[in-house]
Amino acid sequence: MENMLDVLFLGTCACDFSPRLETDRKDKLDKDARRSSSMLIDGEILVDCGPHTLDSLRISGISLDSISSVVITHLHDDHFNIDNISAIAKCRKAPLKLFVREDADIDISCGVEIIRMKPFTSYSVNDSVTVIGMDANHDATAYPQHLLFNKNGKKLFYGCD
C-alpha cells in the first residue's frame, strides 16, 4: 500500500547478541540468535546500522545500493557502525543521507551527506517520508533520539533501547 510505511525488522537485539551469529546462525535470521537492532522502511530507509546490519540485508536479499538514507537513534556500537555505513555509501552513485542528532560527534565524508537533526523538527527523508527526532532518556554521550516517521499521515514511532 502506497500510503503505509513498509517495515522490515533486520534485528531486534541489544548489545548482548549471541556468539552463534558467527557460527551456525551466520546466514540466518533467527529468534534464538537475534541480530543488533535495525529496520528497513520502504526498502530504502535504514534505521540504525550496527555490526549485523549488512549480513541481515544480505540474508533478506536487499541490495546495499537500494539504501538511500540511514537514520540513527544513537551512537552505541550496536546501533552505529561507521564501517558498515561507509560500505553502503560506496555502493551508491548518489550520496548516502545520514540522519543523526544535531550535536552527534561523528565525522564521515566518503559519499555521505550528514543531516544534523534538531529536536522536534521535521526532515524529508525522501519524497514521501519525513522524520522527527525527539529527546530520549538514554546515555547522553551517545546522542540519543527517538524517531517519529510520517508517510501521508501514517505515523511510526521508533524508540531507541
mmCIF file of C-alpha atoms in Angstrom:
data_model
loop_
_atom_site.group_PDB
_atom_site.id
_atom_site.type_symbol
_atom_site.label_atom_id
_atom_site.label_comp_id
_atom_site.label_asym_id
_atom_site.label_seq_id
_atom_site.Cartn_x
_atom_site.Cartn_y
_atom_site.Cartn_z
ATOM 1 C CA MET A 1 0.000 0.000 0.000
ATOM 2 C CA GLU A 2 1.469 3.290 -1.090
ATOM 3 C CA ASN A 3 0.206 5.251 1.913
ATOM 4 C CA MET A 4 1.571 2.830 4.516
ATOM 5 C CA LEU A 5 5.113 2.512 5.793
ATOM 6 C CA ASP A 6 6.523 -0.881 4.799
ATOM 7 C CA VAL A 7 8.713 -2.096 7.689
ATOM 8 C CA LEU A 8 11.202 -4.979 7.691
ATOM 9 C CA PHE A 9 12.906 -5.695 11.018
ATOM 10 C CA LEU A 10 16.512 -6.732 10.413
ATOM 11 C CA GLY A 11 17.389 -7.234 14.078
ATOM 12 C CA THR A 12 15.772 -6.740 17.475
ATOM 13 C CA CYS A 13 18.591 -7.358 19.933
ATOM 14 C CA ALA A 14 20.563 -5.023 22.158
ATOM 15 C CA CYS A 15 24.301 -5.245 22.730
ATOM 16 C CA ASP A 16 24.105 -8.750 24.229
ATOM 17 C CA PHE A 17 23.707 -10.585 20.916
ATOM 18 C CA SER A 18 24.541 -14.257 20.584
ATOM 19 C CA PRO A 19 28.020 -15.505 19.593
ATOM 20 C CA ARG A 20 26.131 -18.036 17.447
ATOM 21 C CA LEU A 21 25.836 -15.289 14.838
ATOM 22 C CA GLU A 22 29.469 -16.052 13.971
ATOM 23 C CA THR A 23 28.876 -19.815 13.581
ATOM 24 C CA ASP A 24 25.704 -21.835 12.937
ATOM 25 C CA ARG A 25 23.424 -18.752 12.655
ATOM 26 C CA LYS A 26 25.720 -16.664 10.414
ATOM 27 C CA ASP A 27 23.435 -16.955 7.397
ATOM 28 C CA LYS A 28 20.047 -16.979 9.138
ATOM 29 C CA LEU A 29 17.642 -14.570 10.736
ATOM 30 C CA ASP A 30 16.728 -16.459 13.884
ATOM 31 C CA LYS A 31 14.697 -15.700 17.016
ATOM 32 C CA ASP A 32 17.260 -17.611 19.126
ATOM 33 C CA ALA A 33 20.229 -15.588 17.867
ATOM 34 C CA ARG A 34 18.864 -12.103 17.312
ATOM 35 C CA ARG A 35 20.917 -9.507 15.472
ATOM 36 C CA SER A 36 21.581 -5.896 16.510
ATOM 37 C CA SER A 37 18.553 -3.610 16.268
ATOM 38 C CA SER A 38 17.825 -2.275 12.826
ATOM 39 C CA MET A 39 14.893 -1.922 10.456
ATOM 40 C CA LEU A 40 14.280 -1.026 6.837
ATOM 41 C CA ILE A 41 11.440 1.286 5.817
ATOM 42 C CA ASP A 42 10.020 1.198 2.287
ATOM 43 C CA GLY A 43 13.010 -0.820 1.069
ATOM 44 C CA GLU A 44 15.365 2.165 1.228
ATOM 45 C CA ILE A 45 15.431 3.895 4.629
ATOM 46 C CA LEU A 46 17.629 2.102 7.130
ATOM 47 C CA VAL A 47 17.088 2.811 10.815
ATOM 48 C CA ASP A 48 20.301 2.116 12.721
ATOM 49 C CA CYS A 49 23.249 0.306 11.198
ATOM 50 C CA GLY A 50 25.065 -1.864 13.706
ATOM 51 C CA PRO A 51 27.510 -4.756 13.374
ATOM 52 C CA HIS A 52 24.993 -7.247 11.919
ATOM 53 C CA THR A 53 23.086 -4.975 9.579
ATOM 54 C CA LEU A 54 24.964 -5.807 6.381
ATOM 55 C CA ASP A 55 24.521 -9.545 6.998
ATOM 56 C CA SER A 56 20.814 -9.029 7.754
ATOM 57 C CA LEU A 57 20.391 -7.113 4.491
ATOM 58 C CA ARG A 58 22.251 -9.840 2.559
ATOM 59 C CA ILE A 59 20.182 -12.633 4.126
ATOM 60 C CA SER A 60 16.997 -10.683 3.310
ATOM 61 C CA GLY A 61 18.073 -10.215 -0.313
ATOM 62 C CA ILE A 62 18.341 -6.420 -0.032
ATOM 63 C CA SER A 63 20.994 -4.790 -2.205
ATOM 64 C CA LEU A 64 23.128 -2.160 -0.468
ATOM 65 C CA ASP A 65 22.668 0.255 -3.355
ATOM 66 C CA SER A 66 18.920 0.375 -2.643
ATOM 67 C CA ILE A 67 19.587 2.112 0.694
ATOM 68 C CA SER A 68 19.199 5.873 0.196
ATOM 69 C CA SER A 69 19.229 7.021 3.826
ATOM 70 C CA VAL A 70 20.353 5.854 7.259
ATOM 71 C CA VAL A 71 18.652 7.323 10.335
ATOM 72 C CA ILE A 72 20.481 6.777 13.622
ATOM 73 C CA THR A 73 18.813 6.575 17.040
ATOM 74 C CA HIS A 74 22.121 6.830 18.934
ATOM 75 C CA LEU A 75 25.823 6.138 18.597
ATOM 76 C CA HIS A 76 26.239 2.956 20.648
ATOM 77 C CA ASP A 77 28.170 0.294 18.718
ATOM 78 C CA ASP A 78 25.154 -1.987 18.375
ATOM 79 C CA HIS A 79 23.264 0.788 16.507
ATOM 80 C CA PHE A 80 26.021 2.691 14.714
ATOM 81 C CA ASN A 81 28.891 1.093 12.799
ATOM 82 C CA ILE A 82 30.744 3.623 10.679
ATOM 83 C CA ASP A 83 32.422 0.916 8.557
ATOM 84 C CA ASN A 84 29.050 -0.556 7.587
ATOM 85 C CA ILE A 85 27.661 2.883 6.773
ATOM 86 C CA SER A 86 30.727 3.555 4.604
ATOM 87 C CA ALA A 87 30.212 0.215 2.824
ATOM 88 C CA ILE A 88 26.645 1.200 1.950
ATOM 89 C CA ALA A 89 27.794 4.642 0.762
ATOM 90 C CA LYS A 90 30.420 3.085 -1.522
ATOM 91 C CA CYS A 91 27.715 1.086 -3.339
ATOM 92 C CA ARG A 92 25.715 4.171 -4.252
ATOM 93 C CA LYS A 93 26.044 6.588 -7.147
ATOM 94 C CA ALA A 94 24.379 9.423 -5.203
ATOM 95 C CA PRO A 95 25.499 10.389 -1.695
ATOM 96 C CA LEU A 96 24.006 8.391 1.178
ATOM 97 C CA LYS A 97 21.985 10.575 3.559
ATOM 98 C CA LEU A 98 22.931 10.011 7.202
ATOM 99 C CA PHE A 99 20.498 11.483 9.755
ATOM 100 C CA VAL A 100 21.898 11.970 13.286
ATOM 101 C CA ARG A 101 21.121 14.217 16.224
ATOM 102 C CA GLU A 102 22.457 17.744 15.635
ATOM 103 C CA ASP A 103 25.241 17.514 18.230
ATOM 104 C CA ALA A 104 26.383 13.965 17.396
ATOM 105 C CA ASP A 105 30.152 13.751 17.381
ATOM 106 C CA ILE A 106 30.800 11.965 14.087
ATOM 107 C CA ASP A 107 32.899 12.632 11.039
ATOM 108 C CA ILE A 108 32.390 10.674 7.851
ATOM 109 C CA SER A 109 32.803 12.105 4.406
ATOM 110 C CA CYS A 110 33.201 9.454 1.723
ATOM 111 C CA GLY A 111 29.920 9.612 -0.197
ATOM 112 C CA VAL A 112 27.860 10.566 2.853
ATOM 113 C CA GLU A 113 25.738 13.664 3.376
ATOM 114 C CA ILE A 114 25.237 14.207 7.111
ATOM 115 C CA ILE A 115 21.894 15.710 8.118
ATOM 116 C CA ARG A 116 22.107 17.004 11.692
ATOM 117 C CA MET A 117 18.638 16.844 13.196
ATOM 118 C CA LYS A 118 17.331 19.464 15.601
ATOM 119 C CA PRO A 119 14.836 18.029 18.094
ATOM 120 C CA PHE A 120 11.169 18.229 17.115
ATOM 121 C CA THR A 121 11.981 19.433 13.588
ATOM 122 C CA SER A 122 10.659 17.547 10.562
ATOM 123 C CA TYR A 123 13.116 16.389 7.889
ATOM 124 C CA SER A 124 12.341 14.930 4.461
ATOM 125 C CA VAL A 125 13.965 11.536 4.113
ATOM 126 C CA ASN A 126 12.595 11.053 0.599
ATOM 127 C CA ASP A 127 9.642 12.299 -1.469
ATOM 128 C CA SER A 128 7.037 10.665 0.781
ATOM 129 C CA VAL A 129 8.628 10.067 4.212
ATOM 130 C CA THR A 130 9.561 12.585 6.904
ATOM 131 C CA VAL A 131 11.248 12.000 10.250
ATOM 132 C CA ILE A 132 11.297 13.933 13.510
ATOM 133 C CA GLY A 133 13.913 13.302 16.179
ATOM 134 C CA MET A 134 12.762 13.620 19.781
ATOM 135 C CA ASP A 135 14.609 13.766 23.071
ATOM 136 C CA ALA A 136 15.411 10.346 24.507
ATOM 137 C CA ASN A 137 16.300 9.385 28.065
ATOM 138 C CA HIS A 138 19.332 7.232 27.276
ATOM 139 C CA ASP A 139 23.110 7.562 27.633
ATOM 140 C CA ALA A 140 23.596 11.252 26.748
ATOM 141 C CA THR A 141 27.130 10.611 25.441
ATOM 142 C CA ALA A 142 25.563 8.518 22.648
ATOM 143 C CA TYR A 143 23.451 11.465 21.376
ATOM 144 C CA PRO A 144 20.118 9.579 21.616
ATOM 145 C CA GLN A 145 16.901 10.420 19.845
ATOM 146 C CA HIS A 146 13.572 8.676 19.419
ATOM 147 C CA LEU A 147 12.211 8.839 15.891
ATOM 148 C CA LEU A 148 8.774 9.605 14.506
ATOM 149 C CA PHE A 149 8.331 8.711 10.836
ATOM 150 C CA ASN A 150 5.394 10.023 8.791
ATOM 151 C CA LYS A 151 4.168 8.948 5.393
ATOM 152 C CA ASN A 152 0.932 10.505 4.147
ATOM 153 C CA GLY A 153 -0.382 10.903 7.691
ATOM 154 C CA LYS A 154 0.528 7.356 8.770
ATOM 155 C CA LYS A 155 2.986 7.531 11.664
ATOM 156 C CA LEU A 156 5.517 5.133 13.122
ATOM 157 C CA PHE A 157 7.300 5.770 16.409
ATOM 158 C CA TYR A 158 10.693 4.100 16.894
ATOM 159 C CA GLY A 159 12.262 4.309 20.359
ATOM 160 C CA CYS A 160 15.917 3.527 20.967
ATOM 161 C CA ASP A 161 16.937 0.879 23.540
#
